[in-house]
GROMACS .gro file of C-alpha atoms in nm:
model
  428
    1MET     CA    1  -1.842   0.973   0.858
    2ARG     CA    2  -1.868   0.852   1.292
    3ARG     CA    3  -2.050   0.491   1.093
    4LEU     CA    4  -1.777   0.493   0.847
    5LEU     CA    5  -1.448   0.595   1.095
    6ASN     CA    6  -1.610   0.281   1.272
    7GLY     CA    7  -1.569   0.103   0.974
    8PHE     CA    8  -1.245   0.233   0.890
    9ILE     CA    9  -1.056   0.136   1.188
   10SER     CA   10  -1.231  -0.184   1.174
   11GLU     CA   11  -1.066  -0.294   0.825
   12ALA     CA   12  -0.761  -0.239   0.912
   13ILE     CA   13  -0.758  -0.393   1.225
   14ALA     CA   14  -0.880  -0.728   0.993
   15ALA     CA   15  -0.572  -0.707   0.753
   16ALA     CA   16  -0.377  -0.727   1.077
   17HIS     CA   17  -0.502  -1.055   1.184
   18PRO     CA   18  -0.294  -1.345   1.219
   19ALA     CA   19  -0.623  -1.579   1.001
   20ARG     CA   20  -0.493  -1.337   0.729
   21CYS     CA   21  -0.127  -1.248   0.782
   22LEU     CA   22   0.013  -1.482   0.908
   23LEU     CA   23  -0.119  -1.856   0.757
   24PRO     CA   24   0.055  -1.783   0.450
   25ARG     CA   25   0.391  -1.719   0.636
   26LEU     CA   26   0.396  -2.097   0.830
   27PRO     CA   27   0.677  -2.261   0.724
   28PRO     CA   28   0.657  -2.666   0.624
   29PRO     CA   29   0.669  -2.918   0.978
   30PRO     CA   30   1.114  -3.015   1.094
   31LYS     CA   31   1.243  -3.354   1.052
   32GLY     CA   32   1.130  -3.337   1.413
   33ARG     CA   33   0.953  -3.155   1.644
   34LEU     CA   34   0.769  -2.831   1.612
   35VAL     CA   35   0.859  -2.642   1.879
   36ILE     CA   36   0.578  -2.331   1.895
   37LEU     CA   37   0.650  -2.002   2.113
   38GLY     CA   38   0.428  -1.725   2.144
   39ALA     CA   39   0.329  -1.425   2.350
   40GLY     CA   40   0.214  -1.088   2.303
   41LYS     CA   41  -0.176  -0.970   2.229
   42ALA     CA   42  -0.187  -1.164   1.950
   43GLY     CA   43  -0.006  -1.417   2.086
   44GLY     CA   44  -0.326  -1.655   2.107
   45SER     CA   45  -0.472  -1.657   1.824
   46MET     CA   46  -0.115  -1.681   1.667
   47ALA     CA   47  -0.101  -1.978   1.830
   48ALA     CA   48  -0.418  -2.093   1.717
   49VAL     CA   49  -0.396  -2.024   1.383
   50ALA     CA   50  -0.055  -2.249   1.367
   51SER     CA   51  -0.198  -2.548   1.593
   52ARG     CA   52  -0.445  -2.570   1.367
   53PHE     CA   53  -0.287  -2.564   1.032
   54TYR     CA   54   0.023  -2.767   1.101
   55ARG     CA   55  -0.263  -3.039   1.280
   56GLU     CA   56  -0.544  -3.071   0.941
   57GLU     CA   57  -0.284  -2.956   0.682
   58HIS     CA   58   0.007  -3.188   0.811
   59GLY     CA   59  -0.160  -3.432   1.027
   60LEU     CA   60   0.092  -3.322   1.299
   61GLY     CA   61  -0.017  -3.460   1.631
   62ALA     CA   62   0.119  -3.415   1.981
   63ASP     CA   63   0.431  -3.615   1.871
   64ARG     CA   64   0.630  -3.370   1.700
   65ILE     CA   65   0.406  -3.083   1.814
   66THR     CA   66   0.478  -2.897   2.143
   67GLY     CA   67   0.448  -2.591   2.285
   68LEU     CA   68   0.359  -2.306   2.450
   69ALA     CA   69   0.157  -1.968   2.437
   70VAL     CA   70   0.148  -1.686   2.633
   71ALA     CA   71  -0.145  -1.360   2.579
   72ARG     CA   72  -0.259  -1.085   2.807
   73HIS     CA   73  -0.598  -1.095   2.987
   74GLY     CA   74  -0.916  -1.161   2.792
   75TYR     CA   75  -0.695  -1.250   2.483
   76GLY     CA   76  -0.590  -1.619   2.515
   77GLU     CA   77  -0.716  -1.840   2.241
   78GLU     CA   78  -0.804  -2.260   2.213
   79ALA     CA   79  -0.492  -2.369   2.071
   80PRO     CA   80  -0.466  -2.767   2.113
   81LEU     CA   81  -0.156  -2.930   2.161
   82ILE     CA   82  -0.060  -2.596   2.249
   83ARG     CA   83  -0.080  -2.503   2.596
   84MET     CA   84  -0.275  -2.146   2.646
   85VAL     CA   85  -0.148  -1.887   2.977
   86GLU     CA   86  -0.310  -1.587   2.996
   87ALA     CA   87  -0.083  -1.250   3.186
   88GLY     CA   88  -0.046  -0.919   3.301
   89HIS     CA   89  -0.036  -0.635   3.056
   90PRO     CA   90   0.082  -0.390   3.083
   91VAL     CA   91   0.202  -0.448   3.395
   92PRO     CA   92   0.363  -0.845   3.423
   93ASP     CA   93   0.221  -1.047   3.696
   94ALA     CA   94   0.279  -1.379   3.818
   95ALA     CA   95   0.121  -1.615   3.576
   96GLY     CA   96   0.348  -1.408   3.364
   97ILE     CA   97   0.649  -1.499   3.559
   98GLU     CA   98   0.553  -1.931   3.551
   99ALA     CA   99   0.503  -1.920   3.231
  100THR     CA  100   0.762  -1.777   3.058
  101LYS     CA  101   1.024  -2.037   3.290
  102GLU     CA  102   0.834  -2.270   3.120
  103ALA     CA  103   0.886  -2.099   2.760
  104LEU     CA  104   1.198  -2.083   2.857
  105ARG     CA  105   1.302  -2.487   2.953
  106ILE     CA  106   1.096  -2.583   2.656
  107ALA     CA  107   1.323  -2.360   2.441
  108THR     CA  108   1.630  -2.521   2.642
  109GLU     CA  109   1.536  -2.931   2.544
  110ALA     CA  110   1.471  -2.855   2.159
  111GLY     CA  111   1.730  -3.080   2.040
  112PRO     CA  112   1.916  -3.032   1.619
  113ASP     CA  113   1.634  -3.242   1.459
  114ASP     CA  114   1.356  -2.952   1.603
  115GLU     CA  115   1.249  -2.591   1.507
  116VAL     CA  116   1.140  -2.364   1.730
  117LEU     CA  117   0.878  -2.131   1.648
  118VAL     CA  118   0.875  -1.784   1.823
  119LEU     CA  119   0.530  -1.647   1.714
  120LEU     CA  120   0.524  -1.235   1.827
  121SER     CA  121   0.337  -0.931   1.883
  122GLY     CA  122   0.338  -0.657   2.075
  123GLY     CA  123   0.313  -0.776   2.466
  124GLY     CA  124   0.535  -0.988   2.430
  125SER     CA  125   0.746  -0.771   2.648
  126ALA     CA  126   0.552  -0.756   2.924
  127ASN     CA  127   0.342  -1.109   2.854
  128TRP     CA  128   0.744  -1.306   2.956
  129ILE     CA  129   0.835  -1.192   3.232
  130ALA     CA  130   1.168  -1.333   3.393
  131PRO     CA  131   1.396  -1.135   3.585
  132ALA     CA  132   1.697  -1.183   3.664
  133GLY     CA  133   1.942  -1.136   3.903
  134ASP     CA  134   1.775  -1.116   4.255
  135LEU     CA  135   1.501  -0.894   4.187
  136THR     CA  136   1.185  -0.910   4.245
  137LEU     CA  137   0.778  -0.948   4.071
  138ALA     CA  138   0.720  -0.664   4.260
  139GLU     CA  139   0.999  -0.440   4.228
  140LYS     CA  140   0.988  -0.547   3.821
  141GLN     CA  141   0.590  -0.366   3.830
  142ALA     CA  142   0.679  -0.103   3.971
  143ILE     CA  143   0.967  -0.054   3.733
  144THR     CA  144   0.722  -0.106   3.484
  145ARG     CA  145   0.508   0.162   3.640
  146ALA     CA  146   0.731   0.445   3.698
  147LEU     CA  147   0.851   0.371   3.297
  148LEU     CA  148   0.487   0.393   3.142
  149ARG     CA  149   0.414   0.716   3.383
  150SER     CA  150   0.731   0.875   3.304
  151GLY     CA  151   0.580   0.930   2.898
  152ALA     CA  152   0.901   0.775   2.783
  153PRO     CA  153   0.881   0.617   2.414
  154ILE     CA  154   0.840   0.227   2.384
  155ASN     CA  155   1.217   0.146   2.313
  156GLU     CA  156   1.365   0.319   2.617
  157ILE     CA  157   1.131   0.096   2.741
  158ASN     CA  158   1.205  -0.218   2.631
  159THR     CA  159   1.602  -0.156   2.617
  160VAL     CA  160   1.528  -0.121   3.019
  161ARG     CA  161   1.309  -0.389   3.026
  162LYS     CA  162   1.580  -0.595   2.847
  163HIS     CA  163   1.888  -0.533   3.063
  164ILE     CA  164   1.724  -0.700   3.395
  165SER     CA  165   1.521  -0.989   3.219
  166ARG     CA  166   1.632  -1.369   3.117
  167ILE     CA  167   1.486  -1.390   2.790
  168LYS     CA  168   1.445  -1.073   2.636
  169GLY     CA  169   1.739  -0.888   2.424
  170GLY     CA  170   1.836  -1.254   2.248
  171ARG     CA  171   1.800  -1.435   2.562
  172LEU     CA  172   1.560  -1.656   2.424
  173ALA     CA  173   1.748  -1.762   2.143
  174LEU     CA  174   2.062  -1.763   2.372
  175ALA     CA  175   1.772  -2.118   2.531
  176ALA     CA  176   1.680  -2.255   2.178
  177ARG     CA  177   2.054  -2.251   2.100
  178ASN     CA  178   2.038  -2.655   2.092
  179ALA     CA  179   1.765  -2.611   1.783
  180ALA     CA  180   1.762  -2.682   1.380
  181ARG     CA  181   1.638  -2.350   1.311
  182ILE     CA  182   1.479  -2.047   1.485
  183LEU     CA  183   1.211  -1.909   1.355
  184THR     CA  184   1.036  -1.595   1.464
  185LEU     CA  185   0.740  -1.457   1.263
  186ALA     CA  186   0.605  -1.131   1.394
  187ILE     CA  187   0.306  -0.887   1.372
  188SER     CA  188   0.489  -0.508   1.436
  189ASP     CA  189   0.326  -0.274   1.697
  190VAL     CA  190   0.610  -0.006   1.699
  191PRO     CA  191   0.771   0.271   1.513
  192PHE     CA  192   0.949   0.198   1.264
  193ASP     CA  193   0.960  -0.206   1.286
  194ASP     CA  194   1.266  -0.250   1.503
  195PRO     CA  195   1.280  -0.685   1.556
  196ALA     CA  196   1.500  -0.596   1.892
  197VAL     CA  197   1.216  -0.375   1.977
  198ILE     CA  198   0.891  -0.528   1.894
  199ALA     CA  199   0.783  -0.715   2.239
  200SER     CA  200   1.148  -0.653   2.320
  201GLY     CA  201   1.353  -0.894   2.072
  202PRO     CA  202   1.371  -1.190   2.238
  203THR     CA  203   1.546  -1.352   1.949
  204VAL     CA  204   1.768  -1.074   1.769
  205PRO     CA  205   2.109  -0.994   1.857
  206ASP     CA  206   2.017  -0.668   2.128
  207PRO     CA  207   2.173  -0.367   2.016
  208SER     CA  208   2.141  -0.114   2.294
  209THR     CA  209   2.328  -0.124   2.607
  210LEU     CA  210   2.325  -0.115   2.970
  211ALA     CA  211   2.492   0.233   2.999
  212GLU     CA  212   2.176   0.357   2.786
  213ALA     CA  213   1.951   0.136   2.996
  214ARG     CA  214   2.152   0.348   3.331
  215ALA     CA  215   2.124   0.711   3.180
  216ILE     CA  216   1.722   0.644   3.032
  217CYS     CA  217   1.630   0.547   3.372
  218GLU     CA  218   1.844   0.870   3.528
  219ARG     CA  219   1.649   1.103   3.228
  220ARG     CA  220   1.350   0.932   3.319
  221GLY     CA  221   1.359   0.987   3.716
  222ILE     CA  222   1.285   0.651   3.761
  223PRO     CA  223   1.383   0.485   4.072
  224LEU     CA  224   1.526   0.199   4.124
  225PRO     CA  225   1.552  -0.086   4.355
  226ALA     CA  226   1.890  -0.234   4.496
  227ALA     CA  227   1.880  -0.495   4.306
  228ALA     CA  228   1.817  -0.341   3.942
  229LYS     CA  229   2.136  -0.124   4.012
  230ALA     CA  230   2.356  -0.472   4.087
  231LEU     CA  231   2.181  -0.582   3.701
  232LEU     CA  232   2.285  -0.289   3.517
  233ASN     CA  233   2.617  -0.193   3.671
  234ASP     CA  234   2.714  -0.572   3.603
  235PRO     CA  235   2.905  -0.624   3.281
  236ASN     CA  236   2.916  -0.933   3.281
  237ASN     CA  237   2.449  -0.874   3.252
  238GLU     CA  238   2.497  -0.713   2.868
  239THR     CA  239   2.266  -0.857   2.655
  240PRO     CA  240   2.401  -1.030   2.369
  241LYS     CA  241   2.572  -0.895   2.051
  242ALA     CA  242   2.577  -0.947   1.618
  243GLY     CA  243   2.804  -1.235   1.574
  244ASP     CA  244   2.718  -1.403   1.945
  245PRO     CA  245   2.657  -1.778   1.791
  246ALA     CA  246   2.354  -1.866   1.884
  247PHE     CA  247   2.197  -1.616   1.591
  248ALA     CA  248   2.429  -1.916   1.363
  249ARG     CA  249   2.063  -2.028   1.293
  250ALA     CA  250   1.749  -1.749   1.390
  251GLU     CA  251   1.575  -1.629   1.112
  252TYR     CA  252   1.310  -1.318   1.133
  253ARG     CA  253   0.991  -1.240   0.934
  254ILE     CA  254   0.734  -0.969   0.983
  255ILE     CA  255   0.442  -1.086   0.832
  256ALA     CA  256   0.262  -0.799   1.025
  257ARG     CA  257   0.302  -0.422   1.023
  258PRO     CA  258   0.145  -0.044   1.048
  259ILE     CA  259   0.157   0.013   0.811
  260ASP     CA  260  -0.058  -0.227   0.697
  261ALA     CA  261  -0.382  -0.103   0.874
  262LEU     CA  262  -0.323   0.203   0.815
  263GLU     CA  263  -0.332   0.087   0.419
  264ALA     CA  264  -0.609  -0.081   0.410
  265ALA     CA  265  -0.808   0.186   0.590
  266ALA     CA  266  -0.677   0.397   0.349
  267ALA     CA  267  -0.824   0.162   0.137
  268ALA     CA  268  -1.215   0.152   0.253
  269ALA     CA  269  -1.149   0.537   0.293
  270ALA     CA  270  -1.121   0.595  -0.106
  271LYS     CA  271  -1.366   0.365  -0.203
  272ALA     CA  272  -1.615   0.547   0.027
  273GLY     CA  273  -1.551   0.869  -0.201
  274TYR     CA  274  -1.243   1.045   0.115
  275GLU     CA  275  -0.917   1.113  -0.084
  276PRO     CA  276  -0.640   0.930   0.155
  277VAL     CA  277  -0.326   1.183   0.300
  278MET     CA  278  -0.107   1.016   0.476
  279LEU     CA  279   0.064   1.143   0.712
  280GLY     CA  280   0.321   0.858   0.922
  281SER     CA  281   0.287   0.500   1.077
  282ASP     CA  282   0.578   0.531   1.252
  283LEU     CA  283   0.419   0.934   1.470
  284GLU     CA  284   0.580   0.954   1.818
  285GLY     CA  285   0.512   1.211   2.102
  286GLU     CA  286   0.287   1.353   2.319
  287ALA     CA  287  -0.024   1.269   2.284
  288ARG     CA  288  -0.180   1.575   2.339
  289GLU     CA  289   0.088   1.737   2.097
  290VAL     CA  290   0.022   1.547   1.811
  291ALA     CA  291  -0.358   1.614   1.804
  292ALA     CA  292  -0.291   2.008   1.779
  293GLU     CA  293  -0.060   1.927   1.474
  294HIS     CA  294  -0.379   1.700   1.286
  295ALA     CA  295  -0.595   2.005   1.394
  296ARG     CA  296  -0.454   2.242   1.233
  297LEU     CA  297  -0.369   1.993   0.931
  298ALA     CA  298  -0.693   1.934   0.915
  299ARG     CA  299  -0.842   2.287   0.935
  300GLU     CA  300  -0.588   2.389   0.562
  301ALA     CA  301  -0.741   2.024   0.449
  302LYS     CA  302  -1.116   2.131   0.452
  303ALA     CA  303  -0.990   2.485   0.299
  304GLN     CA  304  -0.854   2.369   0.039
  305ALA     CA  305  -1.137   2.120  -0.035
  306GLN     CA  306  -1.373   2.402  -0.049
  307GLY     CA  307  -1.560   2.450  -0.342
  308GLN     CA  308  -1.374   2.154  -0.516
  309GLY     CA  309  -1.633   1.890  -0.388
  310ARG     CA  310  -1.348   1.725  -0.228
  311LYS     CA  311  -1.342   1.482   0.063
  312VAL     CA  312  -1.017   1.402   0.300
  313ALA     CA  313  -0.981   1.074   0.514
  314LEU     CA  314  -0.583   1.240   0.741
  315ILE     CA  315  -0.481   0.836   0.818
  316SER     CA  316  -0.186   0.796   1.057
  317GLY     CA  317  -0.022   0.586   1.277
  318GLY     CA  318   0.273   0.497   1.546
  319GLU     CA  319   0.256   0.464   1.872
  320LEU     CA  320   0.198   0.844   2.061
  321THR     CA  321   0.312   0.888   2.504
  322VAL     CA  322   0.121   1.044   2.737
  323THR     CA  323   0.338   1.193   3.070
  324ILE     CA  324   0.066   1.182   3.340
  325ARG     CA  325   0.013   1.412   3.571
  326GLY     CA  326  -0.319   1.457   3.663
  327GLU     CA  327  -0.585   1.168   3.868
  328GLY     CA  328  -0.829   1.030   3.565
  329HIS     CA  329  -0.756   0.793   3.377
  330GLY     CA  330  -0.718   0.680   3.007
  331GLY     CA  331  -0.453   0.586   2.721
  332PRO     CA  332  -0.287   0.801   2.391
  333ASN     CA  333  -0.521   0.740   2.164
  334GLN     CA  334  -0.818   0.900   2.483
  335GLU     CA  335  -0.612   1.166   2.527
  336TYR     CA  336  -0.478   1.254   2.158
  337ALA     CA  337  -0.866   1.231   2.044
  338LEU     CA  338  -0.948   1.505   2.364
  339ALA     CA  339  -0.718   1.693   2.272
  340LEU     CA  340  -0.811   1.684   1.877
  341ALA     CA  341  -1.149   1.775   1.960
  342ILE     CA  342  -1.074   2.056   2.183
  343ALA     CA  343  -0.817   2.252   1.968
  344LEU     CA  344  -1.068   2.145   1.624
  345GLY     CA  345  -1.371   2.384   1.858
  346GLY     CA  346  -1.628   2.227   1.700
  347GLU     CA  347  -1.513   2.322   1.313
  348THR     CA  348  -1.819   2.195   1.127
  349GLY     CA  349  -1.719   1.904   0.858
  350ILE     CA  350  -1.468   1.736   1.037
  351ALA     CA  351  -1.498   1.391   1.292
  352GLY     CA  352  -1.250   1.158   1.389
  353ILE     CA  353  -1.175   0.796   1.540
  354ALA     CA  354  -0.844   0.731   1.732
  355ALA     CA  355  -0.780   0.426   1.841
  356ASP     CA  356  -0.519   0.108   1.961
  357THR     CA  357  -0.578  -0.189   1.743
  358ASP     CA  358  -0.582  -0.390   1.945
  359GLY     CA  359  -0.849  -0.324   2.134
  360THR     CA  360  -0.709  -0.109   2.464
  361ASP     CA  361  -0.571   0.168   2.493
  362GLY     CA  362  -0.356   0.205   2.861
  363GLY     CA  363  -0.675   0.212   3.154
  364ARG     CA  364  -0.642  -0.008   3.374
  365GLY     CA  365  -0.493  -0.365   3.230
  366GLU     CA  366  -0.839  -0.516   3.180
  367ALA     CA  367  -0.942  -0.734   2.853
  368THR     CA  368  -1.241  -0.439   2.841
  369ASP     CA  369  -1.062  -0.121   2.870
  370PRO     CA  370  -1.147   0.115   2.570
  371ALA     CA  371  -0.922   0.150   2.257
  372GLY     CA  372  -0.945   0.454   2.187
  373GLY     CA  373  -1.271   0.814   2.191
  374LEU     CA  374  -1.445   0.975   1.924
  375VAL     CA  375  -1.482   1.326   1.783
  376ASP     CA  376  -1.786   1.515   1.566
  377PRO     CA  377  -1.797   1.819   1.597
  378THR     CA  378  -2.107   1.837   1.823
  379THR     CA  379  -1.868   1.721   2.105
  380LEU     CA  380  -1.783   1.993   2.312
  381ALA     CA  381  -2.058   2.065   2.352
  382ARG     CA  382  -2.266   1.752   2.428
  383ALA     CA  383  -2.022   1.742   2.711
  384ARG     CA  384  -2.092   2.094   2.844
  385ALA     CA  385  -2.387   2.074   2.884
  386ALA     CA  386  -2.343   1.724   3.089
  387GLY     CA  387  -2.163   1.927   3.316
  388LEU     CA  388  -1.791   1.850   3.180
  389ASP     CA  389  -1.509   2.115   3.209
  390PRO     CA  390  -1.313   1.978   2.877
  391ALA     CA  391  -0.956   2.115   2.935
  392ALA     CA  392  -0.985   2.029   3.331
  393MET     CA  393  -0.992   1.685   3.234
  394LEU     CA  394  -0.728   1.661   2.928
  395ALA     CA  395  -0.547   1.852   3.220
  396ASP     CA  396  -0.585   1.577   3.482
  397ASN     CA  397  -0.564   1.300   3.279
  398ASP     CA  398  -0.950   1.183   3.251
  399SER     CA  399  -1.010   1.107   2.947
  400THR     CA  400  -1.241   0.795   2.928
  401ARG     CA  401  -1.418   0.932   3.171
  402PHE     CA  402  -1.543   1.267   2.936
  403PHE     CA  403  -1.555   1.027   2.669
  404ALA     CA  404  -1.780   0.726   2.875
  405THR     CA  405  -2.023   1.074   2.969
  406ILE     CA  406  -2.078   1.113   2.620
  407GLY     CA  407  -2.109   0.798   2.485
  408ASP     CA  408  -1.748   0.804   2.223
  409LEU     CA  409  -1.563   0.549   2.380
  410VAL     CA  410  -1.439   0.307   2.108
  411ARG     CA  411  -1.451  -0.029   2.255
  412PRO     CA  412  -1.406  -0.351   1.987
  413GLY     CA  413  -1.308  -0.573   2.283
  414PRO     CA  414  -0.977  -0.782   2.255
  415THR     CA  415  -0.928  -0.847   1.852
  416ARG     CA  416  -0.577  -1.055   1.908
  417THR     CA  417  -0.366  -0.841   1.686
  418ASN     CA  418  -0.236  -0.614   1.753
  419VAL     CA  419  -0.009  -0.332   1.412
  420ASN     CA  420   0.011  -0.008   1.711
  421ASP     CA  421  -0.283   0.326   1.678
  422CYS     CA  422  -0.495   0.379   1.404
  423ARG     CA  423  -0.597   0.754   1.387
  424ILE     CA  424  -0.828   0.930   1.115
  425ILE     CA  425  -0.946   1.251   1.029
  426LEU     CA  426  -1.250   1.276   0.778
  427VAL     CA  427  -1.321   1.653   0.635
  428GLY     CA  428  -1.597   1.744   0.407
   0.00000   0.00000   0.00000
């Protein structure tokens, strides 16, 4: 079961890699220059695929291709003719600021014969960082950390980000408004695949408002410096909305979704003799609470399958959250896995895995961070034999140390794609 779980996760990740999902969707080259701007955890791999396609298939050289791609540290990939930058995630850094300034400059220089090809993926919100007004990098970092610790879902986090930025919330489209066309090809990592939420929607109209951003900060108790308060209280700082002329020549296409990865995992499970049961690709909520519910469903599936010789694979995606109250380290997938182990209590015949398809799950923002954790009927017994207290470690948000101690961290390394979480529970 452990071997199968790791294999199913690998199938899910492969289904969303740009080499498979981007190549067939690239447009023919324009009359003028092709301006390629990429951002996010797949920003490097998407730029590499595009660069190879236009150079090898269409013979374009440096006079026809220009651009810049920024990915999180450890996720860069060589893309000739496109400058590659690695920057901070989930907390932005100075490298991201400089890369974003350059991306905005390149966008403003696109002319009426040029096409701006925007390659977006999850993580772009942190990688494309351009604080508005008098907001400093340190202040933007502090706001980001506070939002992440608050347990706010990604749509709330991005609502705030969009209103304190010069590139998010449709503002990249404003910068590139003189181009013949702005085409965005995106890999979705958000529940319900909302273009306004993916990488904070830099090329689409923003439906969120300054009032909503203020309300989120107040409800979540986010401390705001004076510069951020000024931005959120300035009506002239509202993001561009539907009907703005900047979007007249802008197109947006999603080329990979979380459900694509889950369906690949389901197909692999079916091939191995398991009956796939989809629990949803857009799940949200506290990781430990969702895990408790999934443990209940797994027990029910086991009771129903007993005596029938059936095997079941419960599959789910989405983006869970963790409200940090302890001093430990981890991420939503690792916390889910630890809570699942506790809720199952060593139940025989059930094993599960939870991992972020981008290869890292929370942690300290390093490319070497684990992606999640793996659980089987021996998990709690092995942990207690190692002197661990599972419940205490869950209370302290210390899931990384828990799974590291018993050797059950999931570590695929940088996958260079991102279609959110993939969770699989095998029963029988």
